[in-house]
């Protein structure tokens, strides 16, 4: 993609955020006992009319999900189940934090769906092009958003801390931060700077949930055919994978700003935990999810 304008840089909303919403919408079209996420709002963020017929009946939705999973196994589980994990963590620590911050929120509707204490505020940071669409859709469908602070930010060019401060978001308070489905679209430098920014706004004791992609997917050496397909597909759509991380890389970068890993789950772990007795998504193993805790002030 070197030398080519990426979709976001051209001011267009994220298409991968829309694909994620489509997967959650198709999951919602399943019978309730089969659903993995239960996102009743997701379908409103799917503009591509090609996808609407895939939600006509539970049977068609299941077939569509299985076709996607067959083509790009592992990614579907990651898209759906990292959100389940985040909701669980919110349930666990929500009462102990002053704010929840989603970085690269896309069309995630945790703020609308998952209970949290009324004293816990919600902040969504995203690229302005994607966030504009999200706000329009929430307005159109009449879903409350007054209790969310939206912070339009391009992480590649803006300072996360300055953007949060300009939006009046308190810094240095206990927070739960979700940074899901984003790291692999950033440059290595931006990933480090944004992580530093997250650390700067979080008091010790804060939690960060972050997912990552194996370097072998970015450099094309992965053994998983689905992962190679996924990489080609996002590149074609103007949102190439640019950053692969090993868990050791992530741990080192995080430790430098005072975060420590307390849980590490790979896709097979997520499928085992949340997929049910007969999971409809496979567990190809090229992505991981980290739970980190801020243990000290950054140097
Ligand atoms: C694959 S989507 C994930 C969205 C959501 N977190 C989810 O799990 O469905 C990637 C998100 O990262 C955002 N993003 C990518 N690059 C960004 C950047 N440079 N600055 C801010 N947001 C960015 C996109 O706008 C999009 O919302």
mmCIF file of N, CA, C and O in Angstrom, residues 178-251:
data_model
loop_
_atom_site.group_PDB
_atom_site.id
_atom_site.type_symbol
_atom_site.label_atom_id
_atom_site.label_comp_id
_atom_site.label_asym_id
_atom_site.label_seq_id
_atom_site.Cartn_x
_atom_site.Cartn_y
_atom_site.Cartn_z
ATOM 1 N N UNK A 178 -10.994 0.188 25.913
ATOM 2 C CA UNK A 178 -11.065 -0.859 24.896
ATOM 3 C C UNK A 178 -10.392 -0.344 23.638
ATOM 4 O O UNK A 178 -10.726 0.742 23.148
ATOM 5 N N UNK A 179 -9.446 -1.115 23.135
ATOM 6 C CA UNK A 179 -8.730 -0.723 21.907
ATOM 7 C C UNK A 179 -8.749 -1.969 21.027
ATOM 8 O O UNK A 179 -7.786 -2.723 20.954
ATOM 9 N N UNK A 180 -9.891 -2.167 20.387
ATOM 10 C CA UNK A 180 -10.184 -3.455 19.760
ATOM 11 C C UNK A 180 -10.334 -3.325 18.248
ATOM 12 O O UNK A 180 -11.102 -2.487 17.757
ATOM 13 N N UNK A 181 -9.606 -4.166 17.551
ATOM 14 C CA UNK A 181 -9.699 -4.166 16.086
ATOM 15 C C UNK A 181 -8.989 -2.985 15.465
ATOM 16 O O UNK A 181 -9.322 -2.580 14.346
ATOM 17 N N UNK A 182 -8.016 -2.415 16.140
ATOM 18 C CA UNK A 182 -7.395 -1.176 15.650
ATOM 19 C C UNK A 182 -5.875 -1.294 15.479
ATOM 20 O O UNK A 182 -5.324 -0.795 14.499
ATOM 21 N N UNK A 183 -5.190 -1.977 16.402
ATOM 22 C CA UNK A 183 -3.720 -1.913 16.411
ATOM 23 C C UNK A 183 -3.137 -2.284 15.053
ATOM 24 O O UNK A 183 -2.173 -1.681 14.588
ATOM 25 N N UNK A 184 -3.738 -3.270 14.387
ATOM 26 C CA UNK A 184 -3.127 -3.778 13.145
ATOM 27 C C UNK A 184 -3.256 -2.838 11.948
ATOM 28 O O UNK A 184 -2.701 -3.074 10.899
ATOM 29 N N UNK A 185 -4.009 -1.732 12.110
ATOM 30 C CA UNK A 185 -4.130 -0.752 11.021
ATOM 31 C C UNK A 185 -3.199 0.442 11.229
ATOM 32 O O UNK A 185 -3.233 1.399 10.455
ATOM 33 N N UNK A 186 -2.419 0.410 12.299
ATOM 34 C CA UNK A 186 -1.581 1.569 12.634
ATOM 35 C C UNK A 186 -0.127 1.312 12.263
ATOM 36 O O UNK A 186 0.275 0.164 12.062
ATOM 37 N N UNK A 187 0.662 2.391 12.231
ATOM 38 C CA UNK A 187 2.114 2.203 12.099
ATOM 39 C C UNK A 187 2.653 1.845 13.488
ATOM 40 O O UNK A 187 1.986 2.084 14.510
ATOM 41 N N UNK A 188 3.856 1.301 13.515
ATOM 42 C CA UNK A 188 4.430 0.917 14.806
ATOM 43 C C UNK A 188 4.586 2.140 15.697
ATOM 44 O O UNK A 188 4.279 2.117 16.908
ATOM 45 N N UNK A 189 5.018 3.269 15.091
ATOM 46 C CA UNK A 189 5.226 4.493 15.882
ATOM 47 C C UNK A 189 3.896 4.981 16.458
ATOM 48 O O UNK A 189 3.810 5.359 17.633
ATOM 49 N N UNK A 190 2.852 4.949 15.634
ATOM 50 C CA UNK A 190 1.548 5.430 16.116
ATOM 51 C C UNK A 190 1.030 4.536 17.231
ATOM 52 O O UNK A 190 0.459 5.019 18.216
ATOM 53 N N UNK A 191 1.228 3.231 17.085
ATOM 54 C CA UNK A 191 0.785 2.305 18.137
ATOM 55 C C UNK A 191 1.459 2.692 19.468
ATOM 56 O O UNK A 191 0.794 2.818 20.501
ATOM 57 N N UNK A 192 2.768 2.910 19.432
ATOM 58 C CA UNK A 192 3.506 3.246 20.658
ATOM 59 C C UNK A 192 3.042 4.579 21.241
ATOM 60 O O UNK A 192 2.842 4.714 22.451
ATOM 61 N N UNK A 193 2.849 5.572 20.335
ATOM 62 C CA UNK A 193 2.429 6.895 20.833
ATOM 63 C C UNK A 193 1.031 6.841 21.438
ATOM 64 O O UNK A 193 0.759 7.444 22.473
ATOM 65 N N UNK A 194 0.135 6.099 20.770
ATOM 66 C CA UNK A 194 -1.242 6.020 21.282
ATOM 67 C C UNK A 194 -1.262 5.275 22.619
ATOM 68 O O UNK A 194 -1.990 5.655 23.546
ATOM 69 N N UNK A 195 -0.429 4.243 22.729
ATOM 70 C CA UNK A 195 -0.363 3.490 23.997
ATOM 71 C C UNK A 195 0.149 4.401 25.118
ATOM 72 O O UNK A 195 -0.354 4.395 26.245
ATOM 73 N N UNK A 196 1.115 5.217 24.766
ATOM 74 C CA UNK A 196 1.661 6.188 25.711
ATOM 75 C C UNK A 196 0.560 7.170 26.124
ATOM 76 O O UNK A 196 0.410 7.511 27.309
ATOM 77 N N UNK A 197 -0.243 7.596 25.143
ATOM 78 C CA UNK A 197 -1.356 8.517 25.428
ATOM 79 C C UNK A 197 -2.389 7.864 26.337
ATOM 80 O O UNK A 197 -2.889 8.492 27.281
ATOM 81 N N UNK A 198 -2.680 6.606 26.078
ATOM 82 C CA UNK A 198 -3.664 5.895 26.916
ATOM 83 C C UNK A 198 -3.138 5.835 28.351
ATOM 84 O O UNK A 198 -3.850 6.107 29.316
ATOM 85 N N UNK A 199 -1.844 5.498 28.475
ATOM 86 C CA UNK A 199 -1.255 5.421 29.822
ATOM 87 C C UNK A 199 -1.352 6.774 30.522
ATOM 88 O O UNK A 199 -1.648 6.856 31.718
ATOM 89 N N UNK A 200 -1.150 7.850 29.746
ATOM 90 C CA UNK A 200 -1.131 9.188 30.356
ATOM 91 C C UNK A 200 -2.508 9.596 30.890
ATOM 92 O O UNK A 200 -2.581 10.396 31.815
ATOM 93 N N UNK A 201 -3.559 9.054 30.310
ATOM 94 C CA UNK A 201 -4.883 9.483 30.789
ATOM 95 C C UNK A 201 -5.466 8.534 31.842
ATOM 96 O O UNK A 201 -6.514 8.802 32.404
ATOM 97 N N UNK A 202 -4.784 7.411 32.075
ATOM 98 C CA UNK A 202 -5.322 6.392 32.991
ATOM 99 C C UNK A 202 -4.592 6.403 34.332
ATOM 100 O O UNK A 202 -3.362 6.321 34.372
ATOM 101 N N UNK A 203 -5.346 6.429 35.405
ATOM 102 C CA UNK A 203 -4.736 6.312 36.732
ATOM 103 C C UNK A 203 -4.258 4.865 36.940
ATOM 104 O O UNK A 203 -4.806 3.943 36.316
ATOM 105 N N UNK A 204 -3.271 4.664 37.806
ATOM 106 C CA UNK A 204 -2.898 3.286 38.148
ATOM 107 C C UNK A 204 -4.139 2.502 38.592
ATOM 108 O O UNK A 204 -5.039 3.054 39.234
ATOM 109 N N UNK A 205 -4.177 1.231 38.216
ATOM 110 C CA UNK A 205 -5.361 0.405 38.512
ATOM 111 C C UNK A 205 -6.302 0.319 37.322
ATOM 112 O O UNK A 205 -7.188 -0.539 37.287
ATOM 113 N N UNK A 206 -6.121 1.213 36.331
ATOM 114 C CA UNK A 206 -6.989 1.189 35.139
ATOM 115 C C UNK A 206 -6.710 -0.071 34.320
ATOM 116 O O UNK A 206 -5.626 -0.649 34.385
ATOM 117 N N UNK A 207 -7.712 -0.440 33.518
ATOM 118 C CA UNK A 207 -7.611 -1.656 32.697
ATOM 119 C C UNK A 207 -7.642 -1.285 31.212
ATOM 120 O O UNK A 207 -8.414 -0.414 30.800
ATOM 121 N N UNK A 208 -6.816 -1.968 30.449
ATOM 122 C CA UNK A 208 -6.815 -1.797 28.986
ATOM 123 C C UNK A 208 -7.022 -3.158 28.336
ATOM 124 O O UNK A 208 -6.343 -4.132 28.685
ATOM 125 N N UNK A 209 -7.969 -3.240 27.417
ATOM 126 C CA UNK A 209 -8.173 -4.463 26.639
ATOM 127 C C UNK A 209 -7.764 -4.153 25.194
ATOM 128 O O UNK A 209 -8.299 -3.215 24.577
ATOM 129 N N UNK A 210 -6.854 -4.943 24.694
ATOM 130 C CA UNK A 210 -6.222 -4.643 23.403
ATOM 131 C C UNK A 210 -6.106 -5.926 22.597
ATOM 132 O O UNK A 210 -5.728 -6.966 23.149
ATOM 133 N N UNK A 211 -6.428 -5.890 21.310
ATOM 134 C CA UNK A 211 -6.171 -7.095 20.529
ATOM 135 C C UNK A 211 -5.079 -6.851 19.488
ATOM 136 O O UNK A 211 -4.757 -5.706 19.158
ATOM 137 N N UNK A 212 -4.484 -7.931 19.031
ATOM 138 C CA UNK A 212 -3.341 -7.823 18.135
ATOM 139 C C UNK A 212 -3.366 -8.954 17.102
ATOM 140 O O UNK A 212 -4.067 -9.960 17.261
ATOM 141 N N UNK A 213 -2.588 -8.721 16.062
ATOM 142 C CA UNK A 213 -2.503 -9.662 14.935
ATOM 143 C C UNK A 213 -1.070 -10.169 14.860
ATOM 144 O O UNK A 213 -0.124 -9.396 15.039
ATOM 145 N N UNK A 214 -0.910 -11.460 14.559
ATOM 146 C CA UNK A 214 0.449 -12.008 14.477
ATOM 147 C C UNK A 214 1.237 -11.358 13.321
ATOM 148 O O UNK A 214 0.667 -11.120 12.238
ATOM 149 N N UNK A 215 2.536 -11.132 13.509
ATOM 150 C CA UNK A 215 3.357 -10.543 12.445
ATOM 151 C C UNK A 215 3.325 -11.358 11.150
ATOM 152 O O UNK A 215 3.428 -10.800 10.053
ATOM 153 N N UNK A 216 3.147 -12.679 11.270
ATOM 154 C CA UNK A 216 3.169 -13.522 10.061
ATOM 155 C C UNK A 216 2.013 -13.198 9.114
ATOM 156 O O UNK A 216 2.093 -13.484 7.913
ATOM 157 N N UNK A 217 0.940 -12.593 9.632
ATOM 158 C CA UNK A 217 -0.168 -12.217 8.748
ATOM 159 C C UNK A 217 0.216 -10.972 7.946
ATOM 160 O O UNK A 217 -0.059 -10.855 6.759
ATOM 161 N N UNK A 218 0.917 -10.070 8.620
ATOM 162 C CA UNK A 218 1.304 -8.826 7.943
ATOM 163 C C UNK A 218 2.413 -9.097 6.921
ATOM 164 O O UNK A 218 2.403 -8.553 5.814
ATOM 165 N N UNK A 219 3.359 -10.003 7.253
ATOM 166 C CA UNK A 219 4.456 -10.237 6.290
ATOM 167 C C UNK A 219 4.135 -11.371 5.304
ATOM 168 O O UNK A 219 4.962 -11.720 4.461
ATOM 169 N N UNK A 220 2.950 -11.940 5.407
ATOM 170 C CA UNK A 220 2.489 -12.913 4.403
ATOM 171 C C UNK A 220 2.978 -14.334 4.616
ATOM 172 O O UNK A 220 2.755 -15.195 3.764
ATOM 173 N N UNK A 221 3.638 -14.617 5.747
ATOM 174 C CA UNK A 221 4.174 -15.974 5.952
ATOM 175 C C UNK A 221 3.238 -16.862 6.782
ATOM 176 O O UNK A 221 3.582 -18.011 7.081
ATOM 177 N N UNK A 222 2.076 -16.358 7.154
ATOM 178 C CA UNK A 222 1.172 -17.146 7.991
ATOM 179 C C UNK A 222 0.781 -18.462 7.309
ATOM 180 O O UNK A 222 0.628 -18.517 6.090
ATOM 181 N N UNK A 223 0.583 -19.482 8.127
ATOM 182 C CA UNK A 223 0.168 -20.777 7.563
ATOM 183 C C UNK A 223 -1.347 -20.804 7.341
ATOM 184 O O UNK A 223 -1.856 -21.722 6.704
ATOM 185 N N UNK A 224 -2.039 -19.826 7.852
ATOM 186 C CA UNK A 224 -3.509 -19.829 7.742
ATOM 187 C C UNK A 224 -3.961 -19.158 6.440
ATOM 188 O O UNK A 224 -3.753 -17.953 6.250
ATOM 189 N N UNK A 225 -4.603 -19.971 5.588
ATOM 190 C CA UNK A 225 -5.056 -19.450 4.301
ATOM 191 C C UNK A 225 -6.068 -18.312 4.507
ATOM 192 O O UNK A 225 -6.080 -17.313 3.805
ATOM 193 N N UNK A 226 -6.949 -18.483 5.509
ATOM 194 C CA UNK A 226 -7.959 -17.462 5.801
ATOM 195 C C UNK A 226 -7.320 -16.134 6.182
ATOM 196 O O UNK A 226 -7.811 -15.067 5.820
ATOM 197 N N UNK A 227 -6.218 -16.209 6.909
ATOM 198 C CA UNK A 227 -5.535 -14.978 7.322
ATOM 199 C C UNK A 227 -4.940 -14.276 6.102
ATOM 200 O O UNK A 227 -4.976 -13.047 5.998
ATOM 201 N N UNK A 228 -4.408 -15.072 5.162
ATOM 202 C CA UNK A 228 -3.852 -14.450 3.953
ATOM 203 C C UNK A 228 -4.975 -13.791 3.149
ATOM 204 O O UNK A 228 -4.822 -12.692 2.629
ATOM 205 N N UNK A 229 -6.129 -14.469 3.098
ATOM 206 C CA UNK A 229 -7.285 -13.887 2.401
ATOM 207 C C UNK A 229 -7.738 -12.593 3.073
ATOM 208 O O UNK A 229 -8.046 -11.605 2.426
ATOM 209 N N UNK A 230 -7.778 -12.623 4.410
ATOM 210 C CA UNK A 230 -8.203 -11.433 5.158
ATOM 211 C C UNK A 230 -7.272 -10.261 4.835
ATOM 212 O O UNK A 230 -7.723 -9.143 4.579
ATOM 213 N N UNK A 231 -5.968 -10.541 4.821
ATOM 214 C CA UNK A 231 -4.993 -9.477 4.555
ATOM 215 C C UNK A 231 -5.194 -8.898 3.149
ATOM 216 O O UNK A 231 -5.157 -7.684 2.942
ATOM 217 N N UNK A 232 -5.434 -9.792 2.168
ATOM 218 C CA UNK A 232 -5.666 -9.308 0.794
ATOM 219 C C UNK A 232 -6.932 -8.469 0.735
ATOM 220 O O UNK A 232 -6.997 -7.431 0.095
ATOM 221 N N UNK A 233 -7.961 -8.937 1.446
ATOM 222 C CA UNK A 233 -9.257 -8.281 1.384
ATOM 223 C C UNK A 233 -9.202 -6.864 1.980
ATOM 224 O O UNK A 233 -9.708 -5.912 1.388
ATOM 225 N N UNK A 234 -8.546 -6.717 3.129
ATOM 226 C CA UNK A 234 -8.500 -5.369 3.714
ATOM 227 C C UNK A 234 -7.581 -4.446 2.897
ATOM 228 O O UNK A 234 -7.854 -3.243 2.784
ATOM 229 N N UNK A 235 -6.541 -5.028 2.311
ATOM 230 C CA UNK A 235 -5.657 -4.207 1.467
ATOM 231 C C UNK A 235 -6.442 -3.666 0.271
ATOM 232 O O UNK A 235 -6.386 -2.488 -0.052
ATOM 233 N N UNK A 236 -7.197 -4.566 -0.375
ATOM 234 C CA UNK A 236 -8.013 -4.165 -1.532
ATOM 235 C C UNK A 236 -9.000 -3.058 -1.168
ATOM 236 O O UNK A 236 -9.309 -2.193 -1.959
ATOM 237 N N UNK A 237 -9.483 -3.103 0.063
ATOM 238 C CA UNK A 237 -10.485 -2.126 0.490
ATOM 239 C C UNK A 237 -9.865 -0.829 1.010
ATOM 240 O O UNK A 237 -10.561 0.044 1.511
ATOM 241 N N UNK A 238 -8.553 -0.737 0.951
ATOM 242 C CA UNK A 238 -7.899 0.516 1.345
ATOM 243 C C UNK A 238 -7.614 0.626 2.834
ATOM 244 O O UNK A 238 -7.317 1.715 3.333
ATOM 245 N N UNK A 239 -7.709 -0.509 3.573
ATOM 246 C CA UNK A 239 -7.351 -0.483 4.994
ATOM 247 C C UNK A 239 -6.391 -1.633 5.293
ATOM 248 O O UNK A 239 -6.754 -2.606 5.959
ATOM 249 N N UNK A 240 -5.177 -1.527 4.777
ATOM 250 C CA UNK A 240 -4.247 -2.664 4.894
ATOM 251 C C UNK A 240 -3.807 -2.911 6.334
ATOM 252 O O UNK A 240 -3.726 -1.985 7.141
ATOM 253 N N UNK A 241 -3.516 -4.184 6.638
ATOM 254 C CA UNK A 241 -2.856 -4.504 7.903
ATOM 255 C C UNK A 241 -1.431 -3.982 7.802
ATOM 256 O O UNK A 241 -0.715 -4.295 6.840
ATOM 257 N N UNK A 242 -1.026 -3.210 8.791
ATOM 258 C CA UNK A 242 0.319 -2.642 8.742
ATOM 259 C C UNK A 242 1.175 -3.045 9.936
ATOM 260 O O UNK A 242 2.391 -2.923 9.895
ATOM 261 N N UNK A 243 0.527 -3.515 11.016
ATOM 262 C CA UNK A 243 1.291 -3.815 12.227
ATOM 263 C C UNK A 243 0.948 -5.188 12.784
ATOM 264 O O UNK A 243 -0.199 -5.461 13.142
ATOM 265 N N UNK A 244 1.965 -6.043 12.840
ATOM 266 C CA UNK A 244 1.815 -7.318 13.531
ATOM 267 C C UNK A 244 2.598 -7.234 14.833
ATOM 268 O O UNK A 244 3.644 -6.574 14.895
ATOM 269 N N UNK A 245 2.090 -7.882 15.864
ATOM 270 C CA UNK A 245 2.772 -7.842 17.166
ATOM 271 C C UNK A 245 2.886 -9.254 17.714
ATOM 272 O O UNK A 245 1.948 -10.048 17.564
ATOM 273 N N UNK A 246 4.002 -9.549 18.361
ATOM 274 C CA UNK A 246 4.045 -10.760 19.181
ATOM 275 C C UNK A 246 3.607 -10.337 20.578
ATOM 276 O O UNK A 246 3.636 -9.144 20.913
ATOM 277 N N UNK A 247 3.268 -11.318 21.378
ATOM 278 C CA UNK A 247 2.834 -10.953 22.720
ATOM 279 C C UNK A 247 4.002 -10.346 23.494
ATOM 280 O O UNK A 247 3.811 -9.443 24.335
ATOM 281 N N UNK A 248 5.222 -10.773 23.166
ATOM 282 C CA UNK A 248 6.388 -10.189 23.845
ATOM 283 C C UNK A 248 6.586 -8.727 23.452
ATOM 284 O O UNK A 248 6.888 -7.878 24.284
ATOM 285 N N UNK A 249 6.408 -8.434 22.130
ATOM 286 C CA UNK A 249 6.481 -7.020 21.683
ATOM 287 C C UNK A 249 5.484 -6.183 22.458
ATOM 288 O O UNK A 249 5.784 -5.106 22.960
ATOM 289 N N UNK A 250 4.242 -6.698 22.485
ATOM 290 C CA UNK A 250 3.167 -5.934 23.121
ATOM 291 C C UNK A 250 3.477 -5.740 24.605
ATOM 292 O O UNK A 250 3.318 -4.643 25.144
ATOM 293 N N UNK A 251 3.963 -6.802 25.249
ATOM 294 C CA UNK A 251 4.250 -6.713 26.683
ATOM 295 C C UNK A 251 5.351 -5.684 26.960
ATOM 296 O O UNK A 251 5.258 -4.895 27.897
#
